[in-house]
Coordinates of C-alpha atoms and ligand atoms in Angstrom, one line a residue:
M1 CA 36.7 -96.1 133.7
A2 CA 35.9 -98.6 130.8
V3 CA 36.8 -97.9 127.6
P4 CA 35.6 -99.6 124.7
P5 CA 38.0 -101.2 122.5
R6 CA 37.2 -99.4 119.5
R7 CA 40.9 -98.8 118.7
G8 CA 43.4 -101.6 118.8
L9 CA 40.8 -104.4 118.0
P10 CA 43.1 -106.2 116.2
E11 CA 45.8 -106.3 118.8
L12 CA 43.1 -107.6 121.5
L13 CA 42.2 -109.8 119.2
S14 CA 45.6 -111.3 118.8
I15 CA 46.5 -111.3 122.6
F16 CA 43.1 -113.5 123.1
L17 CA 44.1 -115.8 119.8
L18 CA 47.6 -116.0 121.4
A19 CA 45.8 -116.7 124.7
V20 CA 43.5 -119.6 123.4
V21 CA 46.4 -121.2 121.2
A22 CA 48.9 -121.4 124.0
L23 CA 46.2 -123.0 126.3
L24 CA 45.6 -125.6 123.6
A25 CA 49.3 -126.2 123.1
G26 CA 49.6 -126.7 126.7
A27 CA 46.7 -129.0 127.0
A28 CA 48.3 -131.1 124.3
R29 CA 51.5 -131.0 125.9
S30 CA 50.3 -132.2 129.3
E31 CA 48.6 -135.6 127.6
P32 CA 50.2 -138.2 129.4
D33 CA 52.3 -139.7 126.7
G34 CA 54.9 -141.0 129.2
T35 CA 57.5 -138.8 128.2
Q36 CA 59.4 -136.9 130.8
K37 CA 60.8 -133.6 129.3
P38 CA 64.6 -133.4 129.4
I39 CA 65.7 -130.9 131.7
D40 CA 67.7 -129.0 129.1
S41 CA 64.7 -128.2 126.8
F42 CA 64.0 -124.9 128.2
S43 CA 63.7 -122.1 125.5
S44 CA 66.7 -119.5 125.9
D45 CA 65.1 -117.0 123.4
S46 CA 62.7 -115.3 126.1
A47 CA 65.2 -113.5 127.9
R48 CA 63.9 -111.3 131.0
R49 CA 62.2 -108.3 130.6
F50 CA 62.7 -106.9 133.7
P51 CA 65.8 -108.5 134.6
D52 CA 66.1 -106.5 138.1
L53 CA 62.9 -107.8 139.4
P54 CA 63.4 -110.9 141.3
V55 CA 60.2 -113.7 140.5
L56 CA 58.6 -115.8 142.8
G57 CA 56.3 -118.5 141.4
Y58 CA 53.7 -120.0 143.4
V59 CA 53.0 -123.8 142.0
T60 CA 49.9 -125.5 143.7
P61 CA 49.1 -128.9 143.4
W62 CA 45.5 -128.5 142.2
H63 CA 46.9 -126.6 139.0
S64 CA 49.7 -129.0 138.5
R65 CA 50.3 -127.9 134.6
G66 CA 52.2 -125.0 136.9
K67 CA 55.1 -127.4 137.2
Q68 CA 55.7 -127.7 133.5
L69 CA 55.3 -124.1 133.1
V70 CA 57.9 -123.2 135.2
E71 CA 60.5 -125.9 133.7
D72 CA 59.9 -124.6 130.5
N73 CA 60.2 -120.9 131.3
R74 CA 62.6 -121.4 134.1
Q75 CA 64.7 -118.3 133.3
K76 CA 62.1 -116.2 133.9
F77 CA 61.8 -117.3 137.6
D78 CA 64.4 -116.9 140.7
L79 CA 62.2 -118.2 143.4
V80 CA 59.8 -121.1 143.2
S81 CA 57.2 -121.8 146.0
P82 CA 55.3 -125.1 145.8
V83 CA 52.3 -124.9 148.1
W84 CA 52.8 -128.4 149.8
Y85 CA 52.8 -128.0 153.6
T86 CA 50.7 -126.9 156.6
I87 CA 51.6 -126.5 160.3
H88 CA 49.0 -127.6 163.0
A89 CA 49.0 -126.9 166.5
Q90 CA 48.9 -130.3 168.0
G91 CA 48.8 -131.1 171.7
D92 CA 51.8 -129.4 173.1
G93 CA 53.6 -128.4 170.1
Y94 CA 53.5 -128.5 166.1
E95 CA 53.3 -131.0 163.6
V96 CA 54.0 -130.1 159.9
Q97 CA 51.8 -131.9 157.4
G98 CA 52.2 -132.3 153.6
G99 CA 55.0 -132.6 151.1
P100 CA 56.0 -133.5 147.6
P101 CA 52.8 -135.3 146.3
A102 CA 54.8 -138.0 144.4
Q103 CA 58.3 -139.1 143.4
E104 CA 57.8 -137.1 140.1
D105 CA 57.5 -133.8 142.1
E106 CA 60.6 -134.5 144.2
E107 CA 62.4 -135.0 141.0
W108 CA 61.2 -131.6 139.9
Y109 CA 62.2 -129.4 142.5
R110 CA 65.5 -131.1 142.4
R111 CA 65.9 -130.3 138.8
L112 CA 65.0 -126.8 139.4
Q113 CA 67.7 -126.6 141.8
Q114 CA 70.0 -127.6 139.2
A115 CA 71.6 -125.3 136.6
A116 CA 70.2 -126.0 133.2
T117 CA 71.7 -125.4 129.7
S118 CA 69.3 -124.8 126.8
S119 CA 69.3 -127.2 124.0
A120 CA 68.6 -123.9 121.5
E121 CA 71.2 -122.4 119.7
G122 CA 73.8 -120.7 121.9
G123 CA 73.3 -123.0 124.6
A124 CA 72.6 -120.4 127.5
E125 CA 72.7 -121.3 131.3
S126 CA 69.5 -121.1 133.3
K127 CA 70.7 -120.5 136.8
P128 CA 69.4 -123.1 139.7
L129 CA 66.3 -121.8 140.9
Q130 CA 65.8 -121.4 144.9
V131 CA 62.9 -124.0 145.8
V132 CA 61.1 -122.4 148.7
P133 CA 57.8 -124.0 149.6
R134 CA 55.0 -122.6 151.3
F135 CA 54.3 -123.4 155.0
M136 CA 50.7 -122.1 156.1
L137 CA 49.5 -122.3 159.4
D138 CA 46.2 -124.3 159.3
G139 CA 43.4 -124.7 161.3
W140 CA 44.6 -122.0 164.0
D141 CA 42.2 -120.5 166.4
E142 CA 42.8 -117.5 168.5
G143 CA 44.0 -119.6 171.5
D144 CA 46.9 -121.3 169.0
Y145 CA 48.0 -117.9 168.4
R146 CA 48.0 -116.7 171.7
Q147 CA 50.1 -119.4 172.9
L148 CA 52.8 -119.0 170.4
I149 CA 53.2 -115.5 170.8
F150 CA 53.5 -115.4 174.4
N151 CA 56.0 -118.2 174.6
A152 CA 59.5 -118.7 173.5
T153 CA 59.8 -122.5 173.9
R154 CA 57.0 -122.7 171.3
W155 CA 59.1 -120.0 169.1
Q156 CA 61.6 -122.5 169.0
M157 CA 59.5 -125.8 168.6
L158 CA 57.8 -124.2 165.6
S159 CA 61.2 -123.2 164.1
D160 CA 62.4 -126.6 164.7
V161 CA 59.4 -128.6 163.0
V162 CA 60.1 -126.2 159.9
L163 CA 63.8 -126.6 159.7
D164 CA 63.7 -130.1 160.0
V165 CA 61.6 -130.3 156.8
V166 CA 63.9 -128.0 154.9
K167 CA 67.0 -129.6 155.8
E168 CA 65.7 -133.2 155.2
K169 CA 64.4 -132.1 151.8
G170 CA 67.3 -129.9 150.8
F171 CA 64.9 -126.9 150.1
D172 CA 66.7 -123.2 149.7
G173 CA 64.1 -121.8 152.2
V174 CA 60.6 -121.3 152.9
V175 CA 57.5 -119.2 152.4
F176 CA 55.8 -118.6 155.9
E177 CA 52.1 -117.9 155.8
A178 CA 49.8 -117.1 158.6
G179 CA 46.4 -115.6 158.8
A180 CA 48.3 -112.9 160.8
A181 CA 52.2 -113.0 160.1
H182 CA 52.3 -109.4 161.4
A183 CA 51.2 -110.6 165.0
L184 CA 53.9 -113.3 165.0
P185 CA 57.1 -111.3 165.4
Q186 CA 59.1 -113.0 168.0
S187 CA 58.3 -116.4 166.6
L188 CA 59.5 -115.2 163.2
V189 CA 62.7 -113.9 164.7
T190 CA 63.4 -117.2 165.6
L191 CA 62.6 -119.1 162.6
S192 CA 64.5 -116.5 160.6
E193 CA 67.7 -117.1 162.7
A194 CA 67.4 -121.0 162.7
L195 CA 67.1 -120.8 158.8
H196 CA 70.0 -118.3 158.2
D197 CA 72.0 -120.3 160.2
N198 CA 71.6 -123.1 157.6
E199 CA 71.7 -120.6 154.7
K200 CA 68.4 -120.8 154.1
L201 CA 65.9 -118.2 153.0
L202 CA 62.6 -116.8 155.0
I203 CA 59.9 -115.2 152.9
V204 CA 57.1 -113.8 154.8
V205 CA 53.6 -113.5 153.3
M206 CA 51.9 -110.0 154.2
Q207 CA 48.5 -109.0 153.7
P208 CA 48.3 -105.9 151.3
I209 CA 47.4 -102.4 152.5
R210 CA 43.9 -101.8 151.6
T211 CA 42.1 -98.6 151.0
P212 CA 38.7 -98.5 152.3
G213 CA 36.0 -96.8 150.3
G214 CA 37.8 -96.9 146.9
E215 CA 36.2 -96.7 143.7
F216 CA 35.0 -100.0 143.9
D217 CA 34.4 -100.6 147.3
A218 CA 31.7 -98.5 148.9
L219 CA 32.1 -100.0 152.4
A220 CA 30.1 -99.5 155.8
G221 CA 31.8 -97.4 158.2
N222 CA 32.8 -100.4 160.5
Q223 CA 34.2 -102.1 157.8
A224 CA 36.3 -99.1 156.9
A225 CA 37.5 -99.0 160.4
M226 CA 38.7 -102.6 160.3
I227 CA 40.3 -102.3 157.2
E228 CA 42.3 -99.0 158.8
A229 CA 43.0 -101.3 162.3
T230 CA 44.4 -104.0 160.2
N231 CA 46.7 -101.5 158.0
N232 CA 48.2 -100.0 161.0
M233 CA 49.1 -103.3 162.7
I234 CA 50.6 -104.5 159.4
L235 CA 52.7 -101.3 159.5
R236 CA 53.8 -101.3 162.8
A237 CA 55.2 -104.7 162.6
L238 CA 57.3 -104.0 159.5
P239 CA 60.4 -102.7 161.2
Q240 CA 60.9 -105.7 163.2
L241 CA 60.0 -107.9 160.4
S242 CA 62.1 -106.5 157.8
L243 CA 65.5 -107.4 160.0
V244 CA 64.4 -111.0 159.9
A245 CA 62.6 -111.6 156.3
D246 CA 64.7 -112.1 153.1
Y247 CA 61.7 -111.2 151.2
F248 CA 57.9 -110.2 151.8
S249 CA 55.3 -111.6 149.7
I250 CA 52.7 -109.2 149.5
M251 CA 49.3 -110.3 148.5
T252 CA 48.0 -107.4 146.2
Y253 CA 45.4 -109.2 144.6
D254 CA 41.8 -109.8 145.2
M255 CA 41.4 -106.0 145.3
S256 CA 37.7 -106.1 144.7
G257 CA 37.1 -109.5 145.6
P258 CA 36.5 -109.4 149.6
G259 CA 34.8 -106.7 151.5
G260 CA 31.8 -104.9 150.7
R261 CA 28.7 -106.3 149.9
A262 CA 26.5 -107.4 147.0
V263 CA 23.0 -105.8 146.2
S264 CA 20.2 -107.7 147.9
Q265 CA 18.0 -109.8 146.2
R266 CA 14.8 -107.6 147.7
D267 CA 16.6 -104.5 146.3
I268 CA 16.8 -106.1 143.0
K269 CA 13.0 -107.1 143.2
N270 CA 11.9 -103.6 144.3
E271 CA 14.1 -102.0 141.8
K272 CA 15.2 -100.0 144.7
M273 CA 18.7 -99.3 143.1
S274 CA 19.1 -95.8 143.6
E275 CA 17.9 -96.1 147.2
A276 CA 20.7 -99.0 147.6
A277 CA 23.5 -96.7 145.9
A278 CA 22.3 -93.9 148.3
T279 CA 23.4 -96.3 151.0
H280 CA 26.3 -97.8 149.5
D281 CA 24.6 -100.8 149.8
I282 CA 25.8 -101.9 146.5
R283 CA 29.4 -102.7 144.7
E284 CA 30.2 -102.7 141.3
P285 CA 32.9 -105.4 140.4
G286 CA 36.3 -104.4 139.6
P287 CA 40.0 -105.7 138.4
N288 CA 41.7 -107.8 140.5
T289 CA 44.6 -105.8 141.0
N290 CA 45.6 -102.4 139.4
A291 CA 49.4 -100.7 139.1
A292 CA 48.3 -97.8 141.4
W293 CA 47.7 -99.9 144.1
V294 CA 50.4 -102.0 143.7
R295 CA 52.4 -98.8 143.9
E296 CA 50.8 -97.6 146.8
N297 CA 51.5 -100.9 148.5
L298 CA 55.3 -100.6 147.4
I299 CA 55.9 -97.2 148.8
T300 CA 53.9 -97.5 152.2
F301 CA 55.8 -100.7 152.8
I302 CA 59.4 -99.1 151.9
E303 CA 58.4 -95.9 154.0
A304 CA 57.2 -98.0 157.1
T305 CA 60.7 -100.0 157.1
D306 CA 62.4 -96.7 156.7
P307 CA 62.9 -96.4 160.4
V308 CA 65.0 -99.5 160.9
M309 CA 67.2 -98.1 158.1
A310 CA 67.8 -94.7 159.6
S311 CA 68.6 -96.3 162.9
Q312 CA 71.2 -98.9 161.6
Q313 CA 72.9 -96.3 159.5
Q314 CA 73.3 -94.4 162.5
F315 CA 74.4 -97.3 164.6
Q316 CA 76.4 -99.3 162.0
A317 CA 77.5 -97.3 159.1
G318 CA 78.5 -99.9 156.4
S319 CA 76.0 -102.2 157.6
L320 CA 74.0 -100.9 154.2
E321 CA 74.7 -104.2 152.2
A322 CA 73.4 -106.6 155.0
L323 CA 70.3 -104.4 155.1
Q324 CA 69.7 -104.2 151.4
A325 CA 70.1 -108.0 151.2
S326 CA 67.2 -108.1 153.9
R327 CA 64.4 -106.3 152.4
K328 CA 62.9 -107.4 149.0
F329 CA 59.2 -106.7 148.7
L330 CA 57.9 -108.9 146.2
L331 CA 54.2 -107.6 145.0
G332 CA 51.5 -110.1 144.4
V333 CA 50.3 -110.3 140.8
P334 CA 47.5 -112.8 140.0
L335 CA 47.5 -115.0 137.0
Y336 CA 44.0 -115.5 137.4
G337 CA 40.7 -113.7 136.8
Y338 CA 37.4 -113.3 138.4
K339 CA 33.6 -113.8 137.7
Y340 CA 30.9 -111.8 139.4
P341 CA 27.3 -112.5 138.5
V342 CA 25.8 -109.0 137.8
V343 CA 22.6 -107.1 137.1
F344 CA 22.6 -103.7 135.0
A345 CA 21.4 -100.4 136.3
D346 CA 20.8 -97.1 134.7
K347 CA 23.9 -95.1 135.7
V348 CA 21.6 -91.8 135.9
T349 CA 18.1 -93.2 137.0
G350 CA 19.2 -96.3 138.9
K351 CA 16.6 -98.5 137.1
F352 CA 17.4 -101.7 136.5
I353 CA 18.5 -102.4 132.4
K354 CA 17.8 -105.8 130.9
P355 CA 20.3 -106.0 128.0
T356 CA 18.6 -106.4 124.3
P357 CA 19.4 -108.2 121.4
T358 CA 21.2 -105.7 119.1
I359 CA 23.4 -106.0 116.0
P360 CA 26.8 -105.5 117.0
P361 CA 28.9 -103.1 115.1
H362 CA 31.0 -104.3 112.4
E363 CA 34.7 -104.1 114.2
H364 CA 32.7 -106.4 116.9
A365 CA 31.7 -108.8 114.1
M366 CA 35.3 -108.8 113.3
M367 CA 36.6 -109.5 116.4
T368 CA 34.4 -112.2 117.3
G369 CA 34.3 -113.8 113.6
A370 CA 30.8 -115.1 114.9
A371 CA 27.9 -114.2 112.2
A372 CA 25.9 -116.8 114.2
L373 CA 26.1 -114.5 117.0
K374 CA 24.7 -111.1 115.7
N375 CA 21.8 -111.4 118.0
R376 CA 23.5 -111.5 121.0
P377 CA 22.0 -108.9 123.8
K378 CA 24.2 -105.9 124.2
I379 CA 24.7 -104.3 127.6
P380 CA 23.8 -100.7 126.7
E381 CA 26.5 -97.9 127.3
N382 CA 24.8 -96.1 130.2
A383 CA 24.5 -99.5 132.3
K384 CA 26.5 -100.0 135.6
P385 CA 27.1 -103.5 136.7
I386 CA 26.1 -104.1 140.2
M387 CA 27.1 -107.4 142.1
R388 CA 24.3 -109.6 142.9
D389 CA 26.7 -112.3 144.5
A390 CA 30.1 -112.9 145.5
G391 CA 32.8 -113.2 142.6
E392 CA 34.8 -116.2 142.0
P393 CA 38.2 -116.8 140.7
I394 CA 38.3 -118.2 137.2
T395 CA 41.6 -119.9 135.9
A396 CA 42.9 -118.5 132.0
A397 CA 41.8 -122.0 130.6
Q398 CA 38.1 -121.4 131.9
I399 CA 38.4 -117.7 130.6
A400 CA 39.6 -118.9 127.1
D401 CA 36.7 -121.8 127.2
L402 CA 33.9 -118.8 127.9
V403 CA 35.3 -116.6 125.2
K404 CA 35.4 -119.5 122.8
E405 CA 31.6 -120.4 123.7
H406 CA 30.0 -116.6 124.1
Q407 CA 32.4 -115.0 121.7
P408 CA 31.8 -111.7 123.6
D409 CA 33.0 -108.2 123.1
I410 CA 36.0 -107.5 125.1
F411 CA 36.6 -104.2 127.1
K412 CA 39.6 -102.7 128.3
L413 CA 40.0 -101.1 131.7
E414 CA 42.3 -97.8 131.7
P415 CA 44.8 -97.4 133.3
E416 CA 45.2 -100.9 134.8
G417 CA 45.0 -102.7 131.5
E418 CA 43.1 -105.6 132.5
Y419 CA 40.2 -106.6 130.4
Y420 CA 36.8 -107.4 131.0
F421 CA 33.7 -108.9 129.2
D422 CA 29.9 -110.0 129.9
Y423 CA 28.2 -113.2 129.2
Q424 CA 24.9 -114.7 129.9
P425 CA 24.6 -118.5 129.9
H426 CA 22.5 -120.1 127.2
D427 CA 19.9 -121.0 129.3
N428 CA 19.2 -117.4 129.9
G429 CA 20.6 -117.5 133.4
V430 CA 22.5 -114.5 135.5
W431 CA 24.6 -112.3 133.5
T432 CA 28.2 -112.4 134.3
R433 CA 31.1 -109.8 133.9
V434 CA 34.7 -111.6 133.9
F435 CA 37.8 -109.9 134.5
L436 CA 41.0 -111.0 133.3
P437 CA 44.8 -110.7 133.4
T438 CA 46.5 -109.6 130.4
T439 CA 50.3 -109.3 129.2
E440 CA 49.4 -105.6 129.2
S441 CA 48.1 -105.6 132.9
M442 CA 51.0 -107.4 134.0
T443 CA 53.5 -105.4 132.1
H444 CA 51.9 -102.3 133.6
V445 CA 52.4 -103.7 137.0
L446 CA 56.0 -104.4 136.3
K447 CA 56.7 -101.0 134.9
T448 CA 55.3 -99.5 137.9
I449 CA 57.3 -101.6 140.5
K450 CA 60.6 -101.0 138.2
D451 CA 59.9 -97.2 138.3
V452 CA 59.8 -97.2 142.0
V453 CA 63.0 -99.1 142.2
E454 CA 64.8 -96.9 140.1
D455 CA 63.4 -93.6 142.0
D456 CA 63.9 -94.9 145.3
L457 CA 67.5 -93.7 146.0
V458 CA 66.5 -91.9 149.1
Y459 CA 65.8 -95.2 150.7
S460 CA 67.8 -97.7 148.7
F461 CA 66.0 -100.4 149.9
G462 CA 66.7 -104.1 148.9
G463 CA 64.6 -103.8 145.9
A464 CA 61.3 -105.4 144.5
G465 CA 59.6 -107.6 142.6
V466 CA 56.8 -110.1 142.0
A467 CA 55.2 -113.1 143.4
L468 CA 52.6 -114.6 140.9
W469 CA 49.9 -116.6 142.3
E470 CA 50.0 -118.8 140.8
V471 CA 51.8 -120.3 137.7
G472 CA 49.3 -123.1 137.1
Q473 CA 46.3 -120.7 136.1
S474 CA 48.7 -118.6 133.8
T475 CA 49.5 -118.9 130.0
E476 CA 53.0 -118.9 128.4
E477 CA 51.7 -115.3 127.1
L478 CA 51.5 -113.8 130.6
L479 CA 54.6 -115.5 131.6
A480 CA 56.1 -114.1 128.6
S481 CA 55.7 -110.5 129.9
L482 CA 58.0 -111.4 132.7
Ligands
NAG1 C1 55.3 -122.9 176.8 O1 54.9 -124.0 176.0 C2 55.5 -124.9 176.5 C3 55.3 -125.9 175.7 O2 53.9 -126.4 174.9 C4 54.7 -125.6 177.7 O3 55.1 -126.9 177.9 C5 54.9 -124.4 178.6 O4 54.0 -124.7 179.8 C6 54.6 -122.9 178.2 N1 55.0 -121.9 178.9 C7 54.0 -121.2 179.5 C8 54.6 -120.2 180.4 O5 52.7 -121.4 178.9

């Protein structure tokens, strides 16, 4: 449900200005001035707001400012996963490709693995971070999966190629990602044993549990059935996987992205909106994640692993600690937004609406500070946005540029705390709705996770935290909410 930002506008404005300022500062910092930031310069004034929730941050080579953000905010992280490696099925075995792109990446992760002292007053210590690069199965077809699933020799081969890299590079473990990790339990047992024998961590990436036919997802019947089937496979694999994984990284983002269909161009042309709506052939864009969905995932994952707990307690009283250490759920938190090309339809009649220029209320002008934009077309209150094409991820930097350029009214979604705005490119192009994460949406997710962890004495599972995808698309402000 969308709530116009009538209250709290100054607050909203400040969030945005902060984000923009941070981006500008970030851009200035990454100028190639040749000076390497000293390792002891992290700021010690931003303590963790949720110290009991472990934080994993992904860092990709294609948004490499993430490296600096992690280092500047290292007290906010426990685990850092550079996205560097792919595993390929090659002839009779497996081959790992990739690695730190340059010498400075190598030096970067080695610095993270050392404790650091703040130069700020007080000289707080930052503990060593655990560097656990992601290894992803790449280009695998069904045959490659089948060969691995049923062949113990291959479990060992896969484990060997990964462990060789981990040992050679001195990593603290790995994040293992496959299209369907839940289909590879035996292989993961072998990998886990090899890693644990060397005191290394195994983090397994899991698909989230999706709810077919949610508010933003009017799905056809067979799509819903496929989602159900995937959910069931994931949950069935969990008891076994939870014995071998130190953490699960659960991809609770792209909630509204995949699945569903956009309204067809034919319907747009024929104004057949209500017809399309009746057959669920339309989709409204929605937020990237929300706390309710995250909570549902966490509880479902906890409950799915509970039988293990029960049987272990029965047979090995006192093994609780070992188990607790082996089951931590890191819920995915997106640090990027989404933009969707949309058309607007009247909520009641289903007719398409063309936004027309109006004079925005004073408060909006205050927010945008843009007298020049008074004639901006305004989306009528009774309009419902319909996707006319697939959405695309968008970084915080790109969002800040759009906000600066179009100075849109920005709305808040309750209860997610995510924000959105609409803009039309200056060439009268396709209207676009942008969803973006904020400190508020992140805090809401973190609080939700904390509540489950604190409530869950019944399960006394190993705990939960967050996995951030990905730090390079973020801002200092988003990271400050950790
Ligand atoms: C298992 O994999 C190995 C290595 O690729 C291969 O030599 C062997 O024939 C496979 N075994 C079976 C039963 O397919």
